[in-house]
mmCIF file of C-alpha atoms in Angstrom:
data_model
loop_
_atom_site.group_PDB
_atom_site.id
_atom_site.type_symbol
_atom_site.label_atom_id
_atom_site.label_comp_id
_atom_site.label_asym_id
_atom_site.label_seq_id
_atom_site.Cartn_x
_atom_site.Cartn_y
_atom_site.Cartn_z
ATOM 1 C CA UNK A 1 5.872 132.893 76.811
ATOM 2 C CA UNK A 2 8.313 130.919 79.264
ATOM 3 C CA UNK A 3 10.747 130.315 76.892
ATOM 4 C CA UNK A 4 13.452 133.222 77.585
ATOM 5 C CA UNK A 5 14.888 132.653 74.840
ATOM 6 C CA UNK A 6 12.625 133.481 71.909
ATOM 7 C CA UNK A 7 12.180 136.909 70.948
ATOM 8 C CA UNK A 8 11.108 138.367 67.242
ATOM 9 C CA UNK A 9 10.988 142.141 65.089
ATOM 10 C CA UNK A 10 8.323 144.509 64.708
ATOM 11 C CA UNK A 11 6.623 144.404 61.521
ATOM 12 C CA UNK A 12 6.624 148.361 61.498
ATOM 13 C CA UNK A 13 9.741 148.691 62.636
ATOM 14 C CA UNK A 14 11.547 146.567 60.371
ATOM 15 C CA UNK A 15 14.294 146.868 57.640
ATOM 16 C CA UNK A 16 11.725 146.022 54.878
ATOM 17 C CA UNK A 17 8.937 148.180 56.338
ATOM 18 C CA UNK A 18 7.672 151.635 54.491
ATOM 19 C CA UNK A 19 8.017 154.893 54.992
ATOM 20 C CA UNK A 20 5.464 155.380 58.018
ATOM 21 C CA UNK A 21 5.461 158.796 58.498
ATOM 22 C CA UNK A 22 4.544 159.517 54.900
ATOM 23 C CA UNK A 23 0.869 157.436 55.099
ATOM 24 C CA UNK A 24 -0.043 158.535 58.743
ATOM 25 C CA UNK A 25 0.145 162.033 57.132
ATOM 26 C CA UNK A 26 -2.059 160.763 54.189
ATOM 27 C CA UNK A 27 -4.459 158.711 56.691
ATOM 28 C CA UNK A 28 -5.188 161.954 58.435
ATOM 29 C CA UNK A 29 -6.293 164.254 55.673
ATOM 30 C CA UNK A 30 -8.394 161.797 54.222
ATOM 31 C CA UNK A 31 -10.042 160.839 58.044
ATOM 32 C CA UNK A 32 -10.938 164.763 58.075
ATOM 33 C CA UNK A 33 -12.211 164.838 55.168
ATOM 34 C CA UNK A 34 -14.830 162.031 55.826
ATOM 35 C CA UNK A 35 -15.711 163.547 59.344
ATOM 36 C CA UNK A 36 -16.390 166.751 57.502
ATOM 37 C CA UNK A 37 -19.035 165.157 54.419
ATOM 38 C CA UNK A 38 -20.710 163.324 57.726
ATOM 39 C CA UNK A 39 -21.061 166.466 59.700
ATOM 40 C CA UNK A 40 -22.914 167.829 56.198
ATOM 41 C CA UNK A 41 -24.739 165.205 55.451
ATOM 42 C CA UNK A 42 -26.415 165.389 58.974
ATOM 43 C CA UNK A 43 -26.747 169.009 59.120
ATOM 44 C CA UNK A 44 -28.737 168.781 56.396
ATOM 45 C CA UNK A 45 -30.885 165.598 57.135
ATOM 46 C CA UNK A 46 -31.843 167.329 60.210
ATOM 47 C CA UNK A 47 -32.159 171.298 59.893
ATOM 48 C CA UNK A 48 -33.829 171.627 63.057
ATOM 49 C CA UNK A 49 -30.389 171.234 64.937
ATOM 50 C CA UNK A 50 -28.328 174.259 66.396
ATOM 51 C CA UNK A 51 -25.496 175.356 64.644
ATOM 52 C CA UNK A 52 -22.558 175.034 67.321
ATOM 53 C CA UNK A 53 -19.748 177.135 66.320
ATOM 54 C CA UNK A 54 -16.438 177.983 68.399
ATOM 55 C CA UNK A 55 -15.709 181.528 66.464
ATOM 56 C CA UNK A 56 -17.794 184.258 68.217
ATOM 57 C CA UNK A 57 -17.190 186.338 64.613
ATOM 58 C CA UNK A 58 -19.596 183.992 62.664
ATOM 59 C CA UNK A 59 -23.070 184.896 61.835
ATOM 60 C CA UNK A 60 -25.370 183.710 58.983
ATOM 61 C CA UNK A 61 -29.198 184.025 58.232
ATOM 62 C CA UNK A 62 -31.882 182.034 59.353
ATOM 63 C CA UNK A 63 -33.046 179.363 56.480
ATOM 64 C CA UNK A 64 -36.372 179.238 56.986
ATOM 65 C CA UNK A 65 -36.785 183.263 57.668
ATOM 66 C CA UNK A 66 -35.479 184.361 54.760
ATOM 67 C CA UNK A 67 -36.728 186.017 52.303
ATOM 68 C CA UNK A 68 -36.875 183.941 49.245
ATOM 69 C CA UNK A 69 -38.163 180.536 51.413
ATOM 70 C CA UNK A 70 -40.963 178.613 51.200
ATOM 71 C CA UNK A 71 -44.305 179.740 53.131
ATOM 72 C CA UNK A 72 -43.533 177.382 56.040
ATOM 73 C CA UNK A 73 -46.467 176.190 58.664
ATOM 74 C CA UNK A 74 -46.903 176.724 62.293
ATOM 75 C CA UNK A 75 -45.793 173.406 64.447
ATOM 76 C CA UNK A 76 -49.404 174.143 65.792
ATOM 77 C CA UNK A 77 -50.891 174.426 63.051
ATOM 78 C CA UNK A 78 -49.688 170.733 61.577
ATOM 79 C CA UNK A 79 -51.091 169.401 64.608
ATOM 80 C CA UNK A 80 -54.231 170.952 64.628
ATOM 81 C CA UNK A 81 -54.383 170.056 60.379
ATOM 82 C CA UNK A 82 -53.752 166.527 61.787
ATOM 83 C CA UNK A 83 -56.308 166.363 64.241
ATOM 84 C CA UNK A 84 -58.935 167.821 61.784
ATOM 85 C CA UNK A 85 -58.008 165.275 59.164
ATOM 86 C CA UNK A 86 -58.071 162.579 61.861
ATOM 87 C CA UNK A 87 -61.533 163.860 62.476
ATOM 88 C CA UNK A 88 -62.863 163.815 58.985
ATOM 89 C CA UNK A 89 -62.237 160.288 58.709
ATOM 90 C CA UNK A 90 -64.172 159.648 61.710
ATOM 91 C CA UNK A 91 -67.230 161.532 59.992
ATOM 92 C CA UNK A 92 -66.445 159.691 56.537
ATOM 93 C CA UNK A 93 -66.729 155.975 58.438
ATOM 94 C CA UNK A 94 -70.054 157.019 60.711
ATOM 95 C CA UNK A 95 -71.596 158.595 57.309
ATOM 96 C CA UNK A 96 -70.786 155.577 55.167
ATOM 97 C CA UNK A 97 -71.818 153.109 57.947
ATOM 98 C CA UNK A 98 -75.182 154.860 58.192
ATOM 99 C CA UNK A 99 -75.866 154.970 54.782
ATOM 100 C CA UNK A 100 -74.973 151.148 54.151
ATOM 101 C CA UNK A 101 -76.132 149.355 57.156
ATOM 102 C CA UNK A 102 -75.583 146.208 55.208
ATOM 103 C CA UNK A 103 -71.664 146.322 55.301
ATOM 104 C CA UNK A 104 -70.431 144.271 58.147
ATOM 105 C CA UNK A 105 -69.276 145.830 61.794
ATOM 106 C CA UNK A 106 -65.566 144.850 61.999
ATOM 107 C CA UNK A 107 -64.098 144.780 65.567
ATOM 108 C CA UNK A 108 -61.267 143.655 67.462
ATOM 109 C CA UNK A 109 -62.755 143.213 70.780
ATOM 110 C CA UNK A 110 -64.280 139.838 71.276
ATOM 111 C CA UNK A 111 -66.609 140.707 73.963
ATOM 112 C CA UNK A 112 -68.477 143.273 72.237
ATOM 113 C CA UNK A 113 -72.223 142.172 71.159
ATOM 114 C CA UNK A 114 -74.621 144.191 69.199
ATOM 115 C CA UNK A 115 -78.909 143.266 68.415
ATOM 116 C CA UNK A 116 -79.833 143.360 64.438
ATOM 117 C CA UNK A 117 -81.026 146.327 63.648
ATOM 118 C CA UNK A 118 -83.601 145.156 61.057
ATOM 119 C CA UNK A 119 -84.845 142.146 63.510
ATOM 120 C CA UNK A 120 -85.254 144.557 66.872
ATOM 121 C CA UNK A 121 -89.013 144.676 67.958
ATOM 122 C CA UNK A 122 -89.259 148.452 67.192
ATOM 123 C CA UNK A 123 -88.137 148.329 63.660
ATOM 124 C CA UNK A 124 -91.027 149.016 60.956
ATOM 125 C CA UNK A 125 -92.093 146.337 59.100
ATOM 126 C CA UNK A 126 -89.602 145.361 55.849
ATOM 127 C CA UNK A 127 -90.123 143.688 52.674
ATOM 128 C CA UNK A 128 -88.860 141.040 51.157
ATOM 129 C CA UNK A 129 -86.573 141.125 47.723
ATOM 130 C CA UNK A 130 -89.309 138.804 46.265
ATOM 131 C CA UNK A 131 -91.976 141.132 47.187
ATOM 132 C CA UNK A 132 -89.864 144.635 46.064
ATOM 133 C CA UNK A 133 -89.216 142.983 42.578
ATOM 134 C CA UNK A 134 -92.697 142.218 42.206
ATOM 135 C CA UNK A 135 -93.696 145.340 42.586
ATOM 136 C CA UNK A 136 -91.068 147.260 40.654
ATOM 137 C CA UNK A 137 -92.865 144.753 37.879
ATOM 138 C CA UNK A 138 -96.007 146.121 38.335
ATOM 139 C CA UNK A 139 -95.033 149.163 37.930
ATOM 140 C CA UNK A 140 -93.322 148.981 34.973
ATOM 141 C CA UNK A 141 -96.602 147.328 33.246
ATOM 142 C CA UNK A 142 -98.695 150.101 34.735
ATOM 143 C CA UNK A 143 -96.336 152.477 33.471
ATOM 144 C CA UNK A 144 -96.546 150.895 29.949
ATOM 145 C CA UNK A 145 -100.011 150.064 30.155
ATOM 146 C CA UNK A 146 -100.587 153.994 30.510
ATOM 147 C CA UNK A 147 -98.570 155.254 27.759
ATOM 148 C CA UNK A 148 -100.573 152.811 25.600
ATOM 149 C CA UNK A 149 -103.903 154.676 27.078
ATOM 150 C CA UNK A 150 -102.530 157.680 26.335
ATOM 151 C CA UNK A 151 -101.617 156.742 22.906
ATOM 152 C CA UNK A 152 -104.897 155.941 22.200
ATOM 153 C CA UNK A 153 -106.736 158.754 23.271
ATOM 154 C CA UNK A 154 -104.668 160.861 21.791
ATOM 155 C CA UNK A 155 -103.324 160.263 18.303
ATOM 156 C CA UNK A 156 -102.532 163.008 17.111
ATOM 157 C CA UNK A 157 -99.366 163.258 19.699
ATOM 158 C CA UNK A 158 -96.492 162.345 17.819
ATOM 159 C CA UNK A 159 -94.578 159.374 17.660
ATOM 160 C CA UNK A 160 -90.956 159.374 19.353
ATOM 161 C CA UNK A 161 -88.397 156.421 18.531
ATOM 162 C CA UNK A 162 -85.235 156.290 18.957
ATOM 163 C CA UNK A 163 -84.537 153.279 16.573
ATOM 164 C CA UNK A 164 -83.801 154.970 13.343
ATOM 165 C CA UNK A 165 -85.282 151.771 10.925
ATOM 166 C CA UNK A 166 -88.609 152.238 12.753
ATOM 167 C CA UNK A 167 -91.257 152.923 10.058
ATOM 168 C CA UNK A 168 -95.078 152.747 10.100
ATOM 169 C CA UNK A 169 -98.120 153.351 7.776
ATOM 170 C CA UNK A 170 -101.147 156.322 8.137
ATOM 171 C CA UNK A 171 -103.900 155.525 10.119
ATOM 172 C CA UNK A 172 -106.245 157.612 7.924
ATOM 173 C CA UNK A 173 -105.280 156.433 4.351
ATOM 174 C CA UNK A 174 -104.440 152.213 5.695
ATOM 175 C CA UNK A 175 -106.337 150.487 2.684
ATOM 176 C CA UNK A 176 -108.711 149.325 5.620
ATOM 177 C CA UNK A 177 -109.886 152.425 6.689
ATOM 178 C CA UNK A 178 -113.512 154.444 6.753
ATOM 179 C CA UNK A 179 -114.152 157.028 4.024
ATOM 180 C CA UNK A 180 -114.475 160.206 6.394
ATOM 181 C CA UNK A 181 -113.203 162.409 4.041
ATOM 182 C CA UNK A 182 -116.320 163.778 3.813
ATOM 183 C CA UNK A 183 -116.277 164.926 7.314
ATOM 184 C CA UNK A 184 -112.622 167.238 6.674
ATOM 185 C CA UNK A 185 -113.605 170.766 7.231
ATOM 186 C CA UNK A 186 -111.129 173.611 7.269
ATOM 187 C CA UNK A 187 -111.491 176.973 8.205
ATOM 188 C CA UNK A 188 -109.294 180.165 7.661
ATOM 189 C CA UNK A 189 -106.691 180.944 10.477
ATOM 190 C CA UNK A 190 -108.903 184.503 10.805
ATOM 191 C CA UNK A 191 -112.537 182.519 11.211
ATOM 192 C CA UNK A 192 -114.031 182.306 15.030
ATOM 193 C CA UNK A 193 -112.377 179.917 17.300
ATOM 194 C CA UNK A 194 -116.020 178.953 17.884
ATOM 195 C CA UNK A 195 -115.231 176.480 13.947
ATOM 196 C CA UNK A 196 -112.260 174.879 15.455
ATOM 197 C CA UNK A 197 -113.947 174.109 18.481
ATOM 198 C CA UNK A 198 -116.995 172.704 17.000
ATOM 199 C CA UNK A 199 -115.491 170.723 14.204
ATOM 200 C CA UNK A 200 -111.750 169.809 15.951
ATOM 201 C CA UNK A 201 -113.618 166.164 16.976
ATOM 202 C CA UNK A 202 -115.133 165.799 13.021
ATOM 203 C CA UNK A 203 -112.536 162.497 12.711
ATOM 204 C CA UNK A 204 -113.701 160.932 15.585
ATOM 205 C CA UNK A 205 -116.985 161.617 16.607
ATOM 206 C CA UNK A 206 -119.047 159.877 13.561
ATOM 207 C CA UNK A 207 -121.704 158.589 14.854
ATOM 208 C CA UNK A 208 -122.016 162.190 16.460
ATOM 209 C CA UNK A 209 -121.609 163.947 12.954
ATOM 210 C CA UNK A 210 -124.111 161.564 11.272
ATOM 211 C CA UNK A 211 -127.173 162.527 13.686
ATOM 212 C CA UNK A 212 -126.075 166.209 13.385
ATOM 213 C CA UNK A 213 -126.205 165.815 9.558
ATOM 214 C CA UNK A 214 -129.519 164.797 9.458
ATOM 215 C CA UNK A 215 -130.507 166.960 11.794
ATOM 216 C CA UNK A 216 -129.630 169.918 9.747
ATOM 217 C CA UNK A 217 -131.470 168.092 7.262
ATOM 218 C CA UNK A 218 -134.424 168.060 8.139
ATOM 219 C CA UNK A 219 -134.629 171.807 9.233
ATOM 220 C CA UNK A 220 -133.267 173.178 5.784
ATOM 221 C CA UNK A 221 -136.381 170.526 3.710
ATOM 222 C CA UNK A 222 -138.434 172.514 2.469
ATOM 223 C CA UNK A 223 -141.883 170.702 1.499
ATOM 224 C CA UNK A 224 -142.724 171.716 -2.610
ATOM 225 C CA UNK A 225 -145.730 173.707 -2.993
ATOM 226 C CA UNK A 226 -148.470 172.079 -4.463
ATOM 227 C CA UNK A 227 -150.837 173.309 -6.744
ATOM 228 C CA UNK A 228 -154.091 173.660 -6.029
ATOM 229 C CA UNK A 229 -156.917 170.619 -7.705
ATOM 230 C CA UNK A 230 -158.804 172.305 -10.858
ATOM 231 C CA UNK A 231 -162.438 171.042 -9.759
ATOM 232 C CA UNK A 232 -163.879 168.742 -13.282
ATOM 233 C CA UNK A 233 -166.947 168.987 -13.950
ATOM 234 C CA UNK A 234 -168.828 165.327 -13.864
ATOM 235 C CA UNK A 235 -170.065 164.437 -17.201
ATOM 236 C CA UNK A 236 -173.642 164.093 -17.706
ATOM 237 C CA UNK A 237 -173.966 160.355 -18.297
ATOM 238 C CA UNK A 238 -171.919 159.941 -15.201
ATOM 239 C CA UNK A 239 -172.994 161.721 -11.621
ATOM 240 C CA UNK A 240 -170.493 161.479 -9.605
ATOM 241 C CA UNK A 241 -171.357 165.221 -7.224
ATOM 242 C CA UNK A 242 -169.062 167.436 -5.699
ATOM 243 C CA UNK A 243 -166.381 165.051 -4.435
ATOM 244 C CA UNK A 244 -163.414 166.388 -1.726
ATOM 245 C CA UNK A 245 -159.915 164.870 -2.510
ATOM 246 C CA UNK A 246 -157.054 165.033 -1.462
ATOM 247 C CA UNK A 247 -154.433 165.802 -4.479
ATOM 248 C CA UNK A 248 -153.040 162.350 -3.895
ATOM 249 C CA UNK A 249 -156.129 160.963 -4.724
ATOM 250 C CA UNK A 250 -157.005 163.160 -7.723
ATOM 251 C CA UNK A 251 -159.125 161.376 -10.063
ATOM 252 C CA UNK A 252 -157.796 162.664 -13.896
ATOM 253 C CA UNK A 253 -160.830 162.447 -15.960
ATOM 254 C CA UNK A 254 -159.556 163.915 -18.826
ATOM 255 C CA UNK A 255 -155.785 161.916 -19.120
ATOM 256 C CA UNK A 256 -153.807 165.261 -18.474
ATOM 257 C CA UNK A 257 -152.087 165.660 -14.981
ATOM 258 C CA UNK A 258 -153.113 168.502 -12.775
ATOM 259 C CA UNK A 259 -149.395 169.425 -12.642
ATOM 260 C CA UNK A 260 -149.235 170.116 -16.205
#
């Protein structure tokens, strides 16, 4: 200022002012208090920090040694866990990029290059998607085609559904089908096994049966005896001699039968 003679009061010092002593006293106490809650709040963000103390009397117990603390690791121990986890995931991505060779190769590094590994001229011959649905196709009618094989060789496997209103009719008693009851033998569980293996085929072997049925047949006929011809005497009006017949041929002179 050039103007000598201005001049003014101090805000603190005048009439009207407060007591200053009185909140410098406050101000203090409540600045220490604040300096203390900061120096606890960053001992115990960071643990790892020295305690710095002026009173050579003080002592206390180590936090993490004592003996109701948690089981605490080894500094080179987290770095080795690291290291093995770090490697894990480098096993994970090679394993998963071998087994889908189909996902995409991201990189950062434009000047990397890289041949198809299903085009090189070393790689065996592939198929086409057209080609492998074909032939799971195929398969699946050669699979059905030899259950239905089976099925007919063998009926007398069972059935198996799993649709519960499935239902079907006897192939034995249909209205359509052959009388081969006939052919039904049965045998006691103590007779030879030689009757189950010789009849076990009865229902479908008929053409089989029938020739064996005649044969058997013809061993057990037994011709009939026949009696011999009672010679007749010719008559006297009529000479006819000593004729040989056969008893087909039996001339009945008399009326009566030579089987009477």
């Amino acid at each position: 200022v050039e103007d000598p003679t201005l001049f003014g009061r101090n805000y603190f010092g005048r009439a009207s002012a407060d007591d200053q002593e009185q909140h410098s006293a406050e101000r203090d106490l409540i600045m220490e208090d604040l300096k203390q809650l900061k120096k606890l709040a960053v001992d115990y963000m960071h643990p790892e920090r020295p305690v710095v103390v002026e009173d050579p009397t003080l002592f206390g117990r180590n936090y993490f040694n004592r003996p109701s603390a948690l089981v605490q690791e080894d500094m080179e121990l987290v770095r080795e866990y690291k290291l093995v986890l770090a490697d894990a995931k480098k096993l994970k991505k090679l394993a998963v990029d071998y087994k889908h060779p189909e996902i995409p190769v991201h990189t950062e590094d434009a000047t990397s290059c890289g041949r198809n590994y299903f085009s090189r001229p070393s790689a065996p011959p592939q198929e086409s998607l057209e080609y492998s649905q074909e032939r799971e196709r195929v398969l699946a009618e050669a699979r059905r085609l030899k259950k239905l094989a089976v099925d007919y060789l063998h009926p007398e496997n069972s059935v198996v559904t799993s649709d519960g209103a499935a239902c079907g009719r006897n192939y034995f008693n249909r209205g359509s089908a052959y009388i081969h009851n006939q052919m039904v033998h049965t045998f006691p569980a103590h007779e030879d096994d030689h009757h189950e293996d010789h009849h076990h085929m009865d229902h479908f072997g008929m053409d089989e049966d029938v020739d064996h049925m005649f044969d058997d047949m013809r061993d057990q006929f037994v011709a009939p005896a026949v009696p011999q011809a009672t010679a007749v005497k010719p008559s006297s009006d009529e000479e006819e001699g000593n004729l040989s017949r056969s008893p087909s041929s039996v001339m009945l002179f008399t009326g009566e039968s030579v089987y009477d």
